[in-house]
mmCIF file of C-alpha atoms and ligand atoms in Angstrom:
data_model
loop_
_atom_site.group_PDB
_atom_site.id
_atom_site.type_symbol
_atom_site.label_atom_id
_atom_site.label_comp_id
_atom_site.label_asym_id
_atom_site.label_seq_id
_atom_site.Cartn_x
_atom_site.Cartn_y
_atom_site.Cartn_z
ATOM 1 C CA MET A 1 51.610 204.528 47.416
ATOM 2 C CA LYS A 2 55.360 204.377 46.712
ATOM 3 C CA GLU A 3 55.943 206.731 49.622
ATOM 4 C CA GLN A 4 53.755 204.574 51.853
ATOM 5 C CA ILE A 5 55.789 201.502 50.908
ATOM 6 C CA ARG A 6 59.048 203.325 51.663
ATOM 7 C CA GLN A 7 57.744 204.339 55.097
ATOM 8 C CA LEU A 8 56.596 200.806 55.921
ATOM 9 C CA ILE A 9 60.043 199.494 54.990
ATOM 10 C CA GLU A 10 61.831 202.127 57.055
ATOM 11 C CA GLN A 11 59.635 201.457 60.097
ATOM 12 C CA ALA A 12 59.836 197.645 60.027
ATOM 13 C CA SER A 13 62.474 195.774 62.011
ATOM 14 C CA THR A 14 61.770 192.459 60.293
ATOM 15 C CA ILE A 15 61.033 192.197 56.582
ATOM 16 C CA ILE A 16 60.212 188.861 54.970
ATOM 17 C CA ILE A 17 60.291 188.709 51.177
ATOM 18 C CA HIS A 18 58.151 186.153 49.346
ATOM 19 C CA ARG A 19 57.443 185.459 45.650
ATOM 20 C CA HIS A 20 55.592 182.906 43.548
ATOM 21 C CA GLU A 21 56.060 179.155 43.728
ATOM 22 C CA ARG A 22 58.203 177.331 41.147
ATOM 23 C CA PRO A 23 60.334 180.478 40.893
ATOM 24 C CA ASP A 24 61.811 181.806 37.656
ATOM 25 C CA PRO A 25 64.773 184.204 37.398
ATOM 26 C CA ASP A 26 62.523 187.267 37.873
ATOM 27 C CA ALA A 27 60.934 185.843 41.019
ATOM 28 C CA LEU A 28 64.316 185.002 42.562
ATOM 29 C CA GLY A 29 66.195 187.971 41.118
ATOM 30 C CA SER A 30 63.675 190.502 42.424
ATOM 31 C CA GLN A 31 63.627 188.713 45.780
ATOM 32 C CA PHE A 32 67.400 188.453 46.286
ATOM 33 C CA GLY A 33 68.024 191.861 44.725
ATOM 34 C CA LEU A 34 65.623 193.602 47.087
ATOM 35 C CA GLN A 35 67.053 191.668 50.033
ATOM 36 C CA VAL A 36 70.606 192.809 49.226
ATOM 37 C CA VAL A 37 69.578 196.449 48.724
ATOM 38 C CA LEU A 38 67.567 196.618 51.952
ATOM 39 C CA GLN A 39 70.138 194.715 54.001
ATOM 40 C CA SER A 40 72.961 196.993 52.877
ATOM 41 C CA ARG A 41 70.912 200.131 53.534
ATOM 42 C CA PHE A 42 69.526 198.889 56.869
ATOM 43 C CA PRO A 43 72.162 196.558 58.415
ATOM 44 C CA GLU A 44 70.261 196.496 61.722
ATOM 45 C CA LYS A 45 67.060 195.098 60.208
ATOM 46 C CA LYS A 46 66.305 191.412 59.793
ATOM 47 C CA ILE A 47 65.674 190.949 56.057
ATOM 48 C CA LYS A 48 64.756 187.423 54.979
ATOM 49 C CA ALA A 49 64.067 185.884 51.574
ATOM 50 C CA VAL A 50 61.997 182.714 51.777
ATOM 51 C CA GLY A 51 60.477 179.975 49.638
ATOM 52 C CA GLU A 52 61.558 176.834 47.877
ATOM 53 C CA MET A 53 64.542 176.997 45.532
ATOM 54 C CA ALA A 54 64.339 175.787 41.928
ATOM 55 C CA THR A 55 67.216 173.347 41.386
ATOM 56 C CA SER A 56 68.305 174.855 38.084
ATOM 57 C CA LEU A 57 68.491 178.346 39.635
ATOM 58 C CA ALA A 58 70.325 177.417 42.826
ATOM 59 C CA PHE A 59 73.335 179.383 41.547
ATOM 60 C CA MET A 60 71.370 182.584 42.189
ATOM 61 C CA GLY A 61 71.569 182.355 45.963
ATOM 62 C CA THR A 62 70.468 180.747 49.193
ATOM 63 C CA LEU A 63 67.045 181.238 50.682
ATOM 64 C CA ASP A 64 66.412 181.784 54.382
ATOM 65 C CA VAL A 65 64.337 179.782 56.803
ATOM 66 C CA VAL A 66 62.022 181.650 59.175
ATOM 67 C CA GLY A 67 59.702 180.488 61.928
ATOM 68 C CA THR A 68 55.987 181.177 62.227
ATOM 69 C CA THR A 69 56.618 183.584 65.117
ATOM 70 C CA ASP A 70 58.890 185.738 62.922
ATOM 71 C CA TYR A 71 55.751 186.868 61.097
ATOM 72 C CA GLN A 72 54.088 188.508 64.107
ATOM 73 C CA GLU A 73 55.996 191.776 63.803
ATOM 74 C CA ALA A 74 57.086 191.366 60.211
ATOM 75 C CA LEU A 75 56.441 193.428 57.141
ATOM 76 C CA VAL A 76 55.914 190.952 54.305
ATOM 77 C CA ILE A 77 56.711 191.927 50.722
ATOM 78 C CA VAL A 78 55.357 189.586 48.046
ATOM 79 C CA LEU A 79 57.030 189.990 44.662
ATOM 80 C CA ASP A 80 56.052 188.957 41.139
ATOM 81 C CA THR A 81 52.921 187.082 42.288
ATOM 82 C CA ALA A 82 49.503 187.963 40.872
ATOM 83 C CA ASN A 83 47.322 185.600 42.896
ATOM 84 C CA GLN A 84 47.326 184.666 46.542
ATOM 85 C CA GLY A 85 47.202 180.972 45.602
ATOM 86 C CA ARG A 86 50.532 181.223 43.776
ATOM 87 C CA ILE A 87 52.502 182.629 46.728
ATOM 88 C CA ASP A 88 55.292 180.294 47.815
ATOM 89 C CA GLY A 89 54.901 180.069 51.604
ATOM 90 C CA LYS A 90 51.452 179.949 53.088
ATOM 91 C CA GLU A 91 52.395 182.141 56.093
ATOM 92 C CA ALA A 92 53.000 185.089 53.761
ATOM 93 C CA LEU A 93 49.771 186.863 54.648
ATOM 94 C CA SER A 94 50.174 186.368 58.397
ATOM 95 C CA GLY A 95 52.580 189.278 58.785
ATOM 96 C CA ARG A 96 51.738 192.627 60.375
ATOM 97 C CA GLN A 97 51.360 194.224 56.962
ATOM 98 C CA THR A 98 51.692 192.895 53.449
ATOM 99 C CA ILE A 99 52.903 194.696 50.345
ATOM 100 C CA LYS A 100 52.485 193.338 46.839
ATOM 101 C CA ILE A 101 54.897 194.513 44.140
ATOM 102 C CA ASP A 102 54.194 193.021 40.737
ATOM 103 C CA HIS A 103 53.921 193.491 36.978
ATOM 104 C CA HIS A 104 51.058 191.055 36.283
ATOM 105 C CA PRO A 105 47.466 192.334 35.971
ATOM 106 C CA ASP A 106 46.183 193.006 39.499
ATOM 107 C CA GLU A 107 43.382 190.448 39.575
ATOM 108 C CA ASP A 108 43.763 189.541 43.218
ATOM 109 C CA PRO A 109 44.700 192.498 45.437
ATOM 110 C CA TYR A 110 45.583 190.272 48.405
ATOM 111 C CA ALA A 111 47.948 192.692 50.159
ATOM 112 C CA ASP A 112 47.382 195.784 52.349
ATOM 113 C CA VAL A 113 49.356 197.898 49.884
ATOM 114 C CA GLN A 114 49.668 197.130 46.165
ATOM 115 C CA LEU A 115 52.209 198.465 43.703
ATOM 116 C CA VAL A 116 51.347 196.968 40.329
ATOM 117 C CA ASP A 117 52.730 198.267 37.044
ATOM 118 C CA THR A 118 51.988 196.188 33.957
ATOM 119 C CA THR A 119 54.045 198.471 31.686
ATOM 120 C CA VAL A 120 57.407 197.194 32.931
ATOM 121 C CA SER A 121 59.188 194.097 31.663
ATOM 122 C CA SER A 122 59.584 192.457 35.017
ATOM 123 C CA THR A 123 59.293 192.873 38.759
ATOM 124 C CA SER A 124 63.069 193.290 38.808
ATOM 125 C CA GLU A 125 62.826 196.301 36.492
ATOM 126 C CA LEU A 126 59.987 197.754 38.560
ATOM 127 C CA LEU A 127 62.085 197.489 41.722
ATOM 128 C CA VAL A 128 65.021 199.286 40.121
ATOM 129 C CA HIS A 129 62.735 202.186 39.113
ATOM 130 C CA LEU A 130 61.344 202.277 42.641
ATOM 131 C CA LEU A 131 64.734 202.117 44.382
ATOM 132 C CA ASN A 132 66.043 204.866 42.070
ATOM 133 C CA GLU A 133 63.095 207.050 42.994
ATOM 134 C CA TRP A 134 63.833 206.529 46.676
ATOM 135 C CA GLY A 135 67.548 207.105 46.163
ATOM 136 C CA TYR A 136 68.468 203.673 47.570
ATOM 137 C CA PRO A 137 71.850 202.609 46.124
ATOM 138 C CA ILE A 138 71.941 199.294 44.219
ATOM 139 C CA PRO A 139 75.209 197.454 44.878
ATOM 140 C CA ALA A 140 76.637 195.012 42.299
ATOM 141 C CA ALA A 141 75.439 192.007 44.323
ATOM 142 C CA ALA A 142 71.875 193.245 43.887
ATOM 143 C CA ALA A 143 72.398 194.458 40.312
ATOM 144 C CA ILE A 144 73.291 190.971 39.048
ATOM 145 C CA GLN A 145 70.049 189.659 40.587
ATOM 146 C CA PHE A 146 67.851 192.320 39.002
ATOM 147 C CA TYR A 147 69.675 191.855 35.707
ATOM 148 C CA ALA A 148 68.984 188.108 35.817
ATOM 149 C CA GLY A 149 65.304 188.851 36.435
ATOM 150 C CA ILE A 150 65.060 191.231 33.497
ATOM 151 C CA VAL A 151 66.977 188.876 31.187
ATOM 152 C CA GLY A 152 64.695 186.014 32.231
ATOM 153 C CA ASP A 153 61.371 187.797 31.796
ATOM 154 C CA THR A 154 62.339 189.493 28.517
ATOM 155 C CA GLY A 155 63.949 186.385 26.972
ATOM 156 C CA ARG A 156 67.210 188.301 26.698
ATOM 157 C CA PHE A 157 65.558 191.590 25.716
ATOM 158 C CA GLN A 158 63.382 190.313 22.910
ATOM 159 C CA PHE A 159 59.857 189.863 24.299
ATOM 160 C CA ARG A 160 57.142 192.486 24.115
ATOM 161 C CA GLY A 161 57.448 194.606 27.222
ATOM 162 C CA THR A 162 61.121 195.353 26.603
ATOM 163 C CA THR A 163 61.195 199.144 26.428
ATOM 164 C CA SER A 164 63.741 201.940 26.369
ATOM 165 C CA ARG A 165 63.231 202.142 30.142
ATOM 166 C CA THR A 166 64.203 198.451 30.379
ATOM 167 C CA PHE A 167 67.426 199.198 28.512
ATOM 168 C CA SER A 168 68.248 202.217 30.654
ATOM 169 C CA VAL A 169 67.804 200.090 33.773
ATOM 170 C CA ALA A 170 69.958 197.358 32.211
ATOM 171 C CA ALA A 171 72.658 199.936 31.445
ATOM 172 C CA GLN A 172 72.565 201.184 35.028
ATOM 173 C CA LEU A 173 72.931 197.608 36.335
ATOM 174 C CA LEU A 174 75.798 196.806 33.919
ATOM 175 C CA ASP A 175 77.615 199.921 35.097
ATOM 176 C CA THR A 176 77.989 198.360 38.562
ATOM 177 C CA GLY A 177 80.456 195.917 36.959
ATOM 178 C CA ILE A 178 78.393 192.732 37.008
ATOM 179 C CA ASP A 179 79.726 189.585 35.326
ATOM 180 C CA THR A 180 77.177 188.736 32.621
ATOM 181 C CA ASP A 181 79.359 185.896 31.262
ATOM 182 C CA TRP A 182 78.970 184.134 34.582
ATOM 183 C CA LEU A 183 75.248 184.812 34.558
ATOM 184 C CA TYR A 184 74.573 183.518 31.034
ATOM 185 C CA ARG A 185 76.803 180.491 31.580
ATOM 186 C CA ASN A 186 74.694 179.511 34.576
ATOM 187 C CA MET A 187 71.307 180.562 33.249
ATOM 188 C CA TYR A 188 71.550 178.885 29.884
ATOM 189 C CA GLN A 189 73.212 175.564 30.482
ATOM 190 C CA THR A 190 71.350 172.383 29.691
ATOM 191 C CA GLU A 191 71.762 168.854 31.028
ATOM 192 C CA LEU A 192 72.208 166.200 28.340
ATOM 193 C CA ALA A 193 68.910 164.500 29.210
ATOM 194 C CA ALA A 194 67.102 167.840 28.983
ATOM 195 C CA LEU A 195 68.568 168.486 25.550
ATOM 196 C CA GLN A 196 67.410 165.054 24.444
ATOM 197 C CA LEU A 197 63.946 165.787 25.814
ATOM 198 C CA GLN A 198 63.988 168.928 23.710
ATOM 199 C CA GLY A 199 64.744 166.745 20.711
ATOM 200 C CA TYR A 200 61.668 164.670 21.541
ATOM 201 C CA VAL A 201 59.524 167.795 21.853
ATOM 202 C CA LEU A 202 60.705 169.141 18.493
ATOM 203 C CA GLN A 203 59.947 165.832 16.812
ATOM 204 C CA HIS A 204 56.425 165.657 18.211
ATOM 205 C CA ILE A 205 55.022 169.110 17.466
ATOM 206 C CA GLN A 206 51.509 169.105 16.085
ATOM 207 C CA LEU A 207 50.407 172.172 14.148
ATOM 208 C CA THR A 208 46.740 172.803 13.445
ATOM 209 C CA GLU A 209 45.437 174.593 10.366
ATOM 210 C CA ALA A 210 44.523 177.601 12.513
ATOM 211 C CA GLY A 211 48.151 177.989 13.610
ATOM 212 C CA VAL A 212 48.082 176.316 17.014
ATOM 213 C CA GLY A 213 51.142 174.275 17.866
ATOM 214 C CA TYR A 214 51.238 171.818 20.732
ATOM 215 C CA VAL A 215 53.148 168.993 22.309
ATOM 216 C CA VAL A 216 51.970 166.570 24.958
ATOM 217 C CA LEU A 217 54.504 165.254 27.441
ATOM 218 C CA THR A 218 53.206 162.305 29.394
ATOM 219 C CA GLN A 219 54.556 161.230 32.764
ATOM 220 C CA GLU A 220 56.082 158.263 30.999
ATOM 221 C CA MET A 221 58.046 160.520 28.634
ATOM 222 C CA LEU A 222 59.208 162.733 31.481
ATOM 223 C CA ALA A 223 60.436 159.616 33.279
ATOM 224 C CA THR A 224 62.190 158.331 30.154
ATOM 225 C CA PHE A 225 64.199 161.543 29.924
ATOM 226 C CA ASP A 226 64.540 161.831 33.683
ATOM 227 C CA ALA A 227 63.028 165.322 33.563
ATOM 228 C CA THR A 228 61.009 167.140 36.187
ATOM 229 C CA VAL A 229 57.904 169.068 35.174
ATOM 230 C CA GLU A 230 59.771 172.241 36.122
ATOM 231 C CA GLN A 231 62.599 171.478 33.683
ATOM 232 C CA ALA A 232 60.291 170.311 30.924
ATOM 233 C CA SER A 233 58.040 173.339 31.183
ATOM 234 C CA LEU A 234 60.904 175.555 29.965
ATOM 235 C CA LEU A 235 60.655 173.799 26.608
ATOM 236 C CA VAL A 236 57.485 175.726 25.812
ATOM 237 C CA ASN A 237 59.683 178.289 24.072
ATOM 238 C CA SER A 238 61.684 175.736 22.094
ATOM 239 C CA PHE A 239 59.345 175.780 19.088
ATOM 240 C CA ALA A 240 58.351 179.437 19.138
ATOM 241 C CA GLY A 241 60.108 179.932 15.803
ATOM 242 C CA LEU A 242 57.931 177.439 13.923
ATOM 243 C CA LYS A 243 56.599 179.000 10.720
ATOM 244 C CA GLY A 244 52.830 179.388 10.695
ATOM 245 C CA LEU A 245 52.582 179.408 14.474
ATOM 246 C CA LYS A 246 50.196 181.874 16.182
ATOM 247 C CA THR A 247 49.642 180.333 19.592
ATOM 248 C CA TRP A 248 51.052 177.232 21.193
ATOM 249 C CA ALA A 249 50.809 174.989 24.201
ATOM 250 C CA LEU A 250 52.907 172.509 26.081
ATOM 251 C CA PHE A 251 50.969 169.913 28.085
ATOM 252 C CA LEU A 252 52.795 168.372 31.026
ATOM 253 C CA GLU A 253 51.222 165.405 32.728
ATOM 254 C CA THR A 254 51.864 165.045 36.468
ATOM 255 C CA GLU A 255 50.526 162.480 38.907
ATOM 256 C CA LYS A 256 47.412 164.474 39.783
ATOM 257 C CA GLU A 257 46.813 166.846 36.859
ATOM 258 C CA VAL A 258 48.044 168.170 33.545
ATOM 259 C CA ARG A 259 49.789 171.524 33.560
ATOM 260 C CA VAL A 260 49.398 173.629 30.460
ATOM 261 C CA ARG A 261 51.825 176.313 29.428
ATOM 262 C CA LEU A 262 50.372 178.673 26.846
ATOM 263 C CA ARG A 263 52.156 181.146 24.598
ATOM 264 C CA SER A 264 51.051 183.455 21.812
ATOM 265 C CA LYS A 265 52.383 185.784 19.141
ATOM 266 C CA GLY A 266 49.146 187.747 18.833
ATOM 267 C CA PRO A 267 45.862 186.095 19.872
ATOM 268 C CA VAL A 268 44.996 186.841 23.510
ATOM 269 C CA ILE A 269 45.243 183.621 25.494
ATOM 270 C CA ASN A 270 44.965 184.517 29.182
ATOM 271 C CA GLU A 271 41.165 184.485 28.903
ATOM 272 C CA ILE A 272 41.401 180.883 27.733
ATOM 273 C CA ALA A 273 43.833 180.120 30.545
ATOM 274 C CA LYS A 274 41.191 181.370 32.982
ATOM 275 C CA GLU A 275 38.626 178.972 31.544
ATOM 276 C CA PHE A 276 40.996 176.157 32.479
ATOM 277 C CA ASN A 277 41.872 177.099 36.070
ATOM 278 C CA GLY A 278 44.741 179.388 35.191
ATOM 279 C CA GLY A 279 45.696 182.893 34.153
ATOM 280 C CA GLY A 280 48.637 185.107 33.352
ATOM 281 C CA HIS A 281 49.680 187.557 30.685
ATOM 282 C CA PRO A 282 47.809 188.032 27.379
ATOM 283 C CA MET A 283 50.711 186.393 25.499
ATOM 284 C CA ALA A 284 52.024 183.993 28.164
ATOM 285 C CA SER A 285 49.779 182.073 30.516
ATOM 286 C CA GLY A 286 49.439 178.868 32.431
ATOM 287 C CA ALA A 287 46.490 176.585 33.094
ATOM 288 C CA THR A 288 45.669 173.232 34.647
ATOM 289 C CA ILE A 289 43.411 170.484 33.339
ATOM 290 C CA LYS A 290 42.286 167.264 34.973
ATOM 291 C CA ASP A 291 43.777 164.772 32.546
ATOM 292 C CA LEU A 292 44.870 164.289 28.942
ATOM 293 C CA THR A 293 41.301 163.805 27.701
ATOM 294 C CA GLU A 294 40.864 167.573 28.100
ATOM 295 C CA VAL A 295 43.745 168.440 25.762
ATOM 296 C CA GLU A 296 41.390 168.625 22.790
ATOM 297 C CA HIS A 297 39.171 171.157 24.602
ATOM 298 C CA VAL A 298 42.094 173.487 25.140
ATOM 299 C CA ILE A 299 43.244 173.059 21.532
ATOM 300 C CA SER A 300 39.793 173.743 20.143
ATOM 301 C CA ARG A 301 39.550 176.982 22.161
ATOM 302 C CA LEU A 302 43.019 177.984 20.949
ATOM 303 C CA ASN A 303 41.972 177.145 17.373
ATOM 304 C CA GLU A 304 39.050 179.546 17.742
ATOM 305 C CA VAL A 305 41.159 182.544 18.788
ATOM 306 C CA ALA A 306 44.003 181.686 16.401
ATOM 307 C CA GLY A 307 41.594 181.251 13.495
ATOM 308 C CA ALA A 308 40.084 184.687 14.129
ATOM 309 C CA PHE A 309 43.475 186.379 14.374
ATOM 310 C CA HIS A 310 45.493 187.750 11.488
ATOM 311 C CA PHE A 311 48.916 189.350 11.707
ATOM 312 C CA GLU A 312 49.107 192.878 10.334
HETATM 313 MN MN1 LIG B 401 58.017 188.377 36.449
#
């Protein structure tokens, strides 16, 4: 498998790297990091990273634009994306071959070759293991990208999934001399309006007896604080420290639907996410409901799993 992927990369003259829509630091970091590594090892190859940039992460780099015809001979690598529907760029599967490299459960094996490892913290970490195995050097310009991805997906090394292997990869990346001050300054800065929206979220938490916390953000509220859904969705972690909390949800109303971000400290929630047109990790998932009248359905399902769960 890994050997097959290495051969496909070495044979291809054009490689187009995709990842999921509404990218997070792991999506972009794995994408840019792999691009830098491959471009420096194979200067003669055309290596492109495509998709739409997230405004708040624009500091991470600049994406490329490719034409439909570029796909004819291209090897496409899709990173950090469990389902075909979540790929940013609908031409992704029109390449000559497609490789999927990911750390989410492999529910939709949409590629010709799949490398999925759910024991790593992030796709960025997985790529570093892979590149080490192949003996491909990781220059500092790639290391900062992979580091950003790991920091993002582990919540600065605190989430479940952060292992000793994660730390050894982090140490290897730090040893290239990357500027983590620069990274944290850019990753964790907040616009005033966003901070005020956070204040609103914290003041409107509802906590059920079963230990389910939730906040509903209507379109009107998002407009009041001049926040995009993308910005607001990051606030799902802002009340993780609430005492008595087992699982929680942030509901974000958009013009055509309500996006639901789900988090948990123990009860498995990705099965519930699936019931509401979503999916993800057991402790971090996303779903979509039609409108705000369905909020109570999601909460009552969360109440069921939270009520049945007890911390050791
Ligand atoms: Mn990821």
